[in-house]
Coordinates of N, CA and C and ligand atoms in Angstrom, one line a residue:
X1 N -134.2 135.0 79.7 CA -133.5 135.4 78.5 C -132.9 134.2 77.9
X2 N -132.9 134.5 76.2 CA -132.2 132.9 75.6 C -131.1 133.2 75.1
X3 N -130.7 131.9 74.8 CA -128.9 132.7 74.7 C -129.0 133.6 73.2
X4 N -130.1 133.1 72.1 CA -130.2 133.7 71.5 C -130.5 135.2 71.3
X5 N -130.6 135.4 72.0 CA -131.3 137.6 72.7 C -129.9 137.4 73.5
X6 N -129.4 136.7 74.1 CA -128.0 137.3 74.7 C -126.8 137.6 73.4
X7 N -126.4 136.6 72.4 CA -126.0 136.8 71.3 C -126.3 137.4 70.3
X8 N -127.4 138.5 70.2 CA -127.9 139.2 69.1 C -127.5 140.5 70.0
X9 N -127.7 140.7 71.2 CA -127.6 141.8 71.6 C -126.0 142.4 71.5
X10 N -125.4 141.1 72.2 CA -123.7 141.4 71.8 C -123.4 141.7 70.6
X11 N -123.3 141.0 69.2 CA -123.6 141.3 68.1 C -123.7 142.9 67.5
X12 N -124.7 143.4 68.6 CA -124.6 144.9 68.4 C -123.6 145.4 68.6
X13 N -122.6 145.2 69.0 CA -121.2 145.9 69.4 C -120.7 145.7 68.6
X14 N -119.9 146.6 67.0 CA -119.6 146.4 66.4 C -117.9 146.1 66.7
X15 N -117.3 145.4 66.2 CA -115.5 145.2 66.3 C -115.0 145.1 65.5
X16 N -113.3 145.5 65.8 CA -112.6 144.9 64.6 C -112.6 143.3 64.8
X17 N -111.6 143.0 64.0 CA -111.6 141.0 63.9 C -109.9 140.8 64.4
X18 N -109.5 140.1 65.2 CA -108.1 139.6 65.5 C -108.1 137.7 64.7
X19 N -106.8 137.1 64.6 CA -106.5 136.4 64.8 C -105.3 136.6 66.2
X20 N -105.5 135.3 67.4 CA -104.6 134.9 68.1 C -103.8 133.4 67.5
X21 N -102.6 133.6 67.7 CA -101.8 133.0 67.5 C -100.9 132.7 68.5
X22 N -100.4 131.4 68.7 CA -99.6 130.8 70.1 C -99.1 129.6 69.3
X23 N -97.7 129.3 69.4 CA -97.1 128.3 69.3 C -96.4 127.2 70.2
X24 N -96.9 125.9 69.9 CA -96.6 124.8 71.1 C -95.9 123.5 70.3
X25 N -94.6 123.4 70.7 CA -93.7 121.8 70.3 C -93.6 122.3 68.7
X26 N -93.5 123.5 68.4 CA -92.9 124.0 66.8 C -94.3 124.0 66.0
X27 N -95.3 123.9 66.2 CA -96.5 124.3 65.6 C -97.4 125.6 65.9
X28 N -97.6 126.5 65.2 CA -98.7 127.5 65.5 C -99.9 127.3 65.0
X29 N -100.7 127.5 66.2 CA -101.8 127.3 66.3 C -103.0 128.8 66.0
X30 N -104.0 129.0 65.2 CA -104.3 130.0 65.2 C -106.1 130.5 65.7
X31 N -106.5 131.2 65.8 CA -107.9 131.7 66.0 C -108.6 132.6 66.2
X32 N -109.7 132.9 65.4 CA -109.7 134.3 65.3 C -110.8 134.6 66.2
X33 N -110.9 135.9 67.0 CA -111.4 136.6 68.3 C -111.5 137.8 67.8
X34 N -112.6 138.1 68.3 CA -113.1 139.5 68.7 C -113.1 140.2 70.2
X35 N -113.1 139.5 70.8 CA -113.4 139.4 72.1 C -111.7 140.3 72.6
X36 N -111.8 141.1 72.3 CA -109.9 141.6 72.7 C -110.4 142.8 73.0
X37 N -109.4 143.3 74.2 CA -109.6 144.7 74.8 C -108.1 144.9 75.1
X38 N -108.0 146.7 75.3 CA -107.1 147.4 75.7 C -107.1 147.6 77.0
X39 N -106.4 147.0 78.0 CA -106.4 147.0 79.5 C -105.8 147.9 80.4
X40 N -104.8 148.4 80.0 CA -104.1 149.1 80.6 C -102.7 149.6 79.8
X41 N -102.6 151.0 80.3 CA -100.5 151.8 79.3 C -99.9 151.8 80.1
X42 N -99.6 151.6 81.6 CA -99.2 151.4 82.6 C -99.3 150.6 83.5
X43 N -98.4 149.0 83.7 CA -97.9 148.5 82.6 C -98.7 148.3 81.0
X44 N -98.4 148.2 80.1 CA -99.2 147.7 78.8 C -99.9 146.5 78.8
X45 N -100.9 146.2 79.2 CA -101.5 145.3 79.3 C -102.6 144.8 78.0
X46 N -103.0 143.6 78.0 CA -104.4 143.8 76.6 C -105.0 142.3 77.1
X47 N -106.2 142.0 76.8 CA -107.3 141.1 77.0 C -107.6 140.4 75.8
X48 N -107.9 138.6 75.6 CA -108.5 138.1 75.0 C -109.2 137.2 76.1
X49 N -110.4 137.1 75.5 CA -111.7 136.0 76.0 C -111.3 134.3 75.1
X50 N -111.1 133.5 76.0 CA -111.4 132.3 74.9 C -112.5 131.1 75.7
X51 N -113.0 130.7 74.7 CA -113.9 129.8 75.1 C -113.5 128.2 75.7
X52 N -114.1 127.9 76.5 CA -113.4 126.8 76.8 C -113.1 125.3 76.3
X53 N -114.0 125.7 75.6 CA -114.2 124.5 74.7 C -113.2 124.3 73.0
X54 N -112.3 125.7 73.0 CA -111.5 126.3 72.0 C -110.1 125.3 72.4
X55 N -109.6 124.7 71.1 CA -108.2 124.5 71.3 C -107.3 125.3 71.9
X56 N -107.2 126.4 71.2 CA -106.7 127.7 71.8 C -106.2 127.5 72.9
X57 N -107.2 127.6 73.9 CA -107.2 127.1 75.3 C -105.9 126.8 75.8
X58 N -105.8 125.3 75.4 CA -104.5 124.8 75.9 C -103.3 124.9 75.5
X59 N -103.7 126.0 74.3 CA -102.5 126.7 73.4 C -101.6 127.8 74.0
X60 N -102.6 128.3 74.3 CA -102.1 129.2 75.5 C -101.3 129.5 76.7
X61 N -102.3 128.2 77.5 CA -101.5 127.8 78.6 C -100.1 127.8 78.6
X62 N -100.2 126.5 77.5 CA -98.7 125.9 77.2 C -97.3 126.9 76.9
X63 N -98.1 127.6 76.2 CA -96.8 128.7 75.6 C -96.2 129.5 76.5
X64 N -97.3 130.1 77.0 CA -97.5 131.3 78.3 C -97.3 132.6 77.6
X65 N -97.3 132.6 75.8 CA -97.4 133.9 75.2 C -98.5 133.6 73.9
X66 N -98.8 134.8 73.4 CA -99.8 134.9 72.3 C -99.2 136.0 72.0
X67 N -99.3 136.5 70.3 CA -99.9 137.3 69.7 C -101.3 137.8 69.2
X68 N -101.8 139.3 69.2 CA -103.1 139.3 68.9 C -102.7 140.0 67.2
X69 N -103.4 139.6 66.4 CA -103.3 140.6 65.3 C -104.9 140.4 64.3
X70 N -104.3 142.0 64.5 CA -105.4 143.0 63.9 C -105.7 142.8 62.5
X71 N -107.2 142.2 62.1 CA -107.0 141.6 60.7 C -107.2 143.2 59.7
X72 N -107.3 143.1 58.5 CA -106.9 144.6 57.6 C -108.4 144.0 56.8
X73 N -108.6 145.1 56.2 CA -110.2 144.6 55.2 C -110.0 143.5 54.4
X74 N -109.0 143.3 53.9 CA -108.8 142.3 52.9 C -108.0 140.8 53.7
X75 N -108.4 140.6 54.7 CA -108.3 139.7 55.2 C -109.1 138.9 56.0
X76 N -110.4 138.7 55.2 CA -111.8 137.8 55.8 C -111.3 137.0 55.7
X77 N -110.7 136.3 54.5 CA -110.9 135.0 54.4 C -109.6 134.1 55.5
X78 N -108.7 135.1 55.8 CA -107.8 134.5 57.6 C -108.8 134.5 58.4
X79 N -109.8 135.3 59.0 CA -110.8 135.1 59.5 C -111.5 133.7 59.7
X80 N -111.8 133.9 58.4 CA -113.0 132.5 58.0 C -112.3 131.2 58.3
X81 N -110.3 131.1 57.6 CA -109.7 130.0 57.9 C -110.0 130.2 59.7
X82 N -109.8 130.7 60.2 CA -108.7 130.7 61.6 C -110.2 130.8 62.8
X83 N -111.7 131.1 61.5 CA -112.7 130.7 63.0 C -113.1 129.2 62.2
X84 N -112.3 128.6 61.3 CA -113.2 127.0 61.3 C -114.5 127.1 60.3
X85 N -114.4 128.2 59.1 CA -115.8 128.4 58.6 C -115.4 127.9 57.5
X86 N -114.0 127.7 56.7 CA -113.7 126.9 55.7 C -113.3 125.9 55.8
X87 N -113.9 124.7 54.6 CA -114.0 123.1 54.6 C -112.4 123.0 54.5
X88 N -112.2 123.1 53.1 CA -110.7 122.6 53.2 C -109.4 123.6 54.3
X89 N -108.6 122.4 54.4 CA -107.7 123.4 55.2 C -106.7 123.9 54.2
X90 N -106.2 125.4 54.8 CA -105.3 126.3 53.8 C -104.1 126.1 54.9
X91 N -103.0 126.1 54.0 CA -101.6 126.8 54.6 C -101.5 128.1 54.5
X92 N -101.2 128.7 56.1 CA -101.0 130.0 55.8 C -99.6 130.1 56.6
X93 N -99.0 131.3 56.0 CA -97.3 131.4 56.5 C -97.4 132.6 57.5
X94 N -96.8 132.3 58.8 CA -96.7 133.3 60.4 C -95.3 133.7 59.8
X95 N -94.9 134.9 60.0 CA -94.3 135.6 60.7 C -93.2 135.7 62.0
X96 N -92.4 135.7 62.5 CA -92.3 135.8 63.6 C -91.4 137.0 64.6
X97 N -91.8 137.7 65.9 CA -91.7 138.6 66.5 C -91.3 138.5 67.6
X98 N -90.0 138.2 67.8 CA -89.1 137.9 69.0 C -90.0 136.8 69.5
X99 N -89.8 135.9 68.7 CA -90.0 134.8 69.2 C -91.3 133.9 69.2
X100 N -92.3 135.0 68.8 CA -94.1 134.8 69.2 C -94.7 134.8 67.1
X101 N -95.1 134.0 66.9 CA -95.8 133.7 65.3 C -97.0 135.2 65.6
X102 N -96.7 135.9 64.5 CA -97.8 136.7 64.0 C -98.3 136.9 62.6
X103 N -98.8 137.2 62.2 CA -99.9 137.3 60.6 C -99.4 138.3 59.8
X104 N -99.1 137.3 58.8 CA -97.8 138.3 57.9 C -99.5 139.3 57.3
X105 N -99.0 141.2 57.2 CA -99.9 141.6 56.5 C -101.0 142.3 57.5
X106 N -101.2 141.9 59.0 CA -102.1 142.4 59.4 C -101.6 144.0 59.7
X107 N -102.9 144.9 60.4 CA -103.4 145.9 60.5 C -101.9 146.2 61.6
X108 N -102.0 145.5 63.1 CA -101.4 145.5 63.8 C -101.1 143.8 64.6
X109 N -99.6 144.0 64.6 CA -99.3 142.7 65.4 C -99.0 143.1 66.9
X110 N -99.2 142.5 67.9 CA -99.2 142.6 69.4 C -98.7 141.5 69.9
X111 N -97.5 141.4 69.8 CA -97.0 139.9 70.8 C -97.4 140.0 72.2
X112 N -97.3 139.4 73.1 CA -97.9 139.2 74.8 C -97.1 138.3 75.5
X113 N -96.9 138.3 77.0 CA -96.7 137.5 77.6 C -98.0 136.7 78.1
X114 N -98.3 135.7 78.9 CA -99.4 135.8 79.3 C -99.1 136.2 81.0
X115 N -99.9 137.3 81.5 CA -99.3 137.3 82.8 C -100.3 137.5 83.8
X116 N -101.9 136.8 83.3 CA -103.1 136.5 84.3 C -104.0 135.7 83.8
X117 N -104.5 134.3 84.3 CA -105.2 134.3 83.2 C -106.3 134.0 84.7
X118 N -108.2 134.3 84.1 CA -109.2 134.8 84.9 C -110.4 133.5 84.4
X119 N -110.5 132.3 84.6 CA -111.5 131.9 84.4 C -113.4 132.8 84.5
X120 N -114.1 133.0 83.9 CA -115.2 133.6 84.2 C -116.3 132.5 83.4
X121 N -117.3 131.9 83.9 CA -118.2 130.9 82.8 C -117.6 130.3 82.1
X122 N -117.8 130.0 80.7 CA -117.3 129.1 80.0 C -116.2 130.0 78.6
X123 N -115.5 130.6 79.5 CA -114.3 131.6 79.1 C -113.6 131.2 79.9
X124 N -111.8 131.2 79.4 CA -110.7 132.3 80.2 C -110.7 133.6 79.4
X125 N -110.1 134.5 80.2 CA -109.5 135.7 80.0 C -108.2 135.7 80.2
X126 N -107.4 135.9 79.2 CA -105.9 135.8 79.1 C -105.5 137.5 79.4
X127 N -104.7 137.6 80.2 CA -104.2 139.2 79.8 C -102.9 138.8 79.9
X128 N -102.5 139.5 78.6 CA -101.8 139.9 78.3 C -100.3 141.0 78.1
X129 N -99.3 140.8 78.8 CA -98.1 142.0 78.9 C -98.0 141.9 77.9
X130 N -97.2 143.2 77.3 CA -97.3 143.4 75.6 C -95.7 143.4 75.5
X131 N -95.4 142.8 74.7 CA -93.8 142.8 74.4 C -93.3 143.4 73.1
X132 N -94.2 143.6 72.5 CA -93.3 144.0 71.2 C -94.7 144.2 69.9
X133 N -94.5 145.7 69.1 CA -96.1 145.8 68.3 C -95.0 146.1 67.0
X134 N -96.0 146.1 65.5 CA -95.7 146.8 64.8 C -97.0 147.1 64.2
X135 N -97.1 147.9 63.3 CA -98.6 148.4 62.7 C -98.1 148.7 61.1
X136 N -99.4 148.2 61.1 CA -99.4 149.0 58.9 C -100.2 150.0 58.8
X137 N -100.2 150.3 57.7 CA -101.1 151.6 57.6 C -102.1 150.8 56.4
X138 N -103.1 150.6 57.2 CA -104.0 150.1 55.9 C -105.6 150.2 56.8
X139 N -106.8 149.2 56.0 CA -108.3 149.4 56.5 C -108.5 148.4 57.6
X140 N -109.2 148.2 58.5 CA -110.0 147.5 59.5 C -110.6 146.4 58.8
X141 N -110.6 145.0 59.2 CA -111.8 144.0 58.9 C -113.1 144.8 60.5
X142 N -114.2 144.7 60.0 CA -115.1 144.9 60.8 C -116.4 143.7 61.0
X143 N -116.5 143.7 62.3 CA -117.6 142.7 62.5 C -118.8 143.1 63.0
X144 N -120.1 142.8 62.7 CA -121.6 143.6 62.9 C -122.7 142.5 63.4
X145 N -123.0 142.3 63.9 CA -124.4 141.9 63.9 C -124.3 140.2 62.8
X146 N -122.8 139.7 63.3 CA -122.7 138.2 62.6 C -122.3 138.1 61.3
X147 N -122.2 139.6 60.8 CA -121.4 139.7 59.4 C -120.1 140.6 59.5
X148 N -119.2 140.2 58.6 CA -118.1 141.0 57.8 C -118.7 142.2 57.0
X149 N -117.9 143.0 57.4 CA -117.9 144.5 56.9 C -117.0 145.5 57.0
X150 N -117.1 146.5 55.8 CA -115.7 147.3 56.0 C -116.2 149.0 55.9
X151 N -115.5 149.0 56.4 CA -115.5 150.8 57.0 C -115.8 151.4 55.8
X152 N -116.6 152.6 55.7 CA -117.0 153.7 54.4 C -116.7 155.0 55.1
X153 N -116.2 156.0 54.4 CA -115.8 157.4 54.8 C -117.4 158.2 54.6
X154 N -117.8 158.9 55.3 CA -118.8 159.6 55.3 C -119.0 160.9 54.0
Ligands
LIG201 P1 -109.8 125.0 65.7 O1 -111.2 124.8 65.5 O2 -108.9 123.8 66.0 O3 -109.1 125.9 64.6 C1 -109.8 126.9 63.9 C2 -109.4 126.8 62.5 O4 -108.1 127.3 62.3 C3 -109.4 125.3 61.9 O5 -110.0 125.3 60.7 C4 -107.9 125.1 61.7 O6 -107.6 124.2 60.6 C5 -107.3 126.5 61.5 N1 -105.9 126.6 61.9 C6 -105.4 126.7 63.1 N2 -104.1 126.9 63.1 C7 -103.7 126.9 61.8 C8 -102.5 127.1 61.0 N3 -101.3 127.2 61.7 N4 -102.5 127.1 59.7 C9 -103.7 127.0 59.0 N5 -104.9 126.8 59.6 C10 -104.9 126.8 61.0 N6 -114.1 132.3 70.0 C11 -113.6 132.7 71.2 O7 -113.3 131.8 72.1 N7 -113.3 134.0 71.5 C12 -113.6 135.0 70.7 O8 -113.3 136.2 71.0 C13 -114.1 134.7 69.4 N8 -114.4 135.7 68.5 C14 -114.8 135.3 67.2 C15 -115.0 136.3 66.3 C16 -115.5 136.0 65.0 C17 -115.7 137.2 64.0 C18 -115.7 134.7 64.7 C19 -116.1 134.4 63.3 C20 -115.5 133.7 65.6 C21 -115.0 134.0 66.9 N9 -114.8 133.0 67.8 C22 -114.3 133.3 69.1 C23 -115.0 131.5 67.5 C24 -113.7 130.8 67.2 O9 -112.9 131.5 66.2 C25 -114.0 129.4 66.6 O10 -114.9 128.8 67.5 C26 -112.7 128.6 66.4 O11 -113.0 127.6 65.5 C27 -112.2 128.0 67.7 O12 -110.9 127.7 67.5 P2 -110.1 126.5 68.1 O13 -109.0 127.0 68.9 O14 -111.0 125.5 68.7 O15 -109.4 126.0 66.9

């Protein structure tokens, strides 16, 4: 199998879109993931995958917390900033949530501790203790098969 048939198959799994966010020496650092799961409500636990070769990475470490937040339909283009798909760089303005930078505007913000992290291949897996959420009431960014897309009501 090529990685190409390994990444079209995943692809099929449709998601929403996160940016994570982690701040190190007064700078936030940002990146946007799909790769996030709900782990456990007892304790509250949540999952991100990062690649190893991602800044992130050592963003994380460092902090020993992240935010995950939930992007809203009208927020591809945080996306696009925060996965490196636009040339120029934008300033964008965080938030912050006892103490942890989150995305002014998103769907849902999720601050974390970090309280495991799981090397597996050319991933960690961070999980996450949840410290503190708030949510909006608005639409999903959706991801498909390597594109952006947004939910339709039947
Ligand atoms: P960099 O490449 O250093 O940063 C990414 C971009 O964010 C840069 O353009 C940088 O300028 C900008 N940026 C960072 N902080 C700020 C800030 N404070 N203000 C303004 N701009 C800033 N990779 C994974 O490892 N796991 C995943 O689950 C995952 N899911 C993805 C899902 C989607 C839909 C997409 C499009 C990509 C996904 N990626 C994932 C890939 C990942 O987003 C990119 O490879 C990313 O560029 C790696 O980030 P980095 O930490 O190396 O940061």
């Amino acid at each position: 199998m090529d990685d190409r048939q390994f990444r079209n198959a995943m692809g099929k799994f449709a998601t929403g879109v996160t940016v994570v966010a982690a701040q190190v020496d007064g700078k936030v650092h940002g990146m946007t993931a799909n790769a996030f799961m709900s782990v456990s409500l007892n304790p509250k636990l949540v999952v991100v995958s990062i690649a190893e070769k991602a800044h992130m990475l050592e963003k994380i470490k460092q902090s020993k917390s992240f935010s995950v937040n939930i992007l809203t339909a009208d927020q591809q283009e945080l996306s696009m900033i925060f996965a490196g798909q636009l040339k120029e760089h934008r300033e964008v303005q965080f938030d912050w949530l006892g103490g942890i930078p989150v995305l002014h505007g998103s769907l849902a913000q999720i601050t974390c501790e970090v309280s495991a992290a799981h090397v597996e291949g050319d991933h960690t897996l961070f999980i996450g203790k949840v410290k503190e959420i708030k949510i909006e009431d608005s639409e999903p960014l959706i991801y498909f098969s390597g594109k952006y897309r947004k939910l339709t009501e039947e």
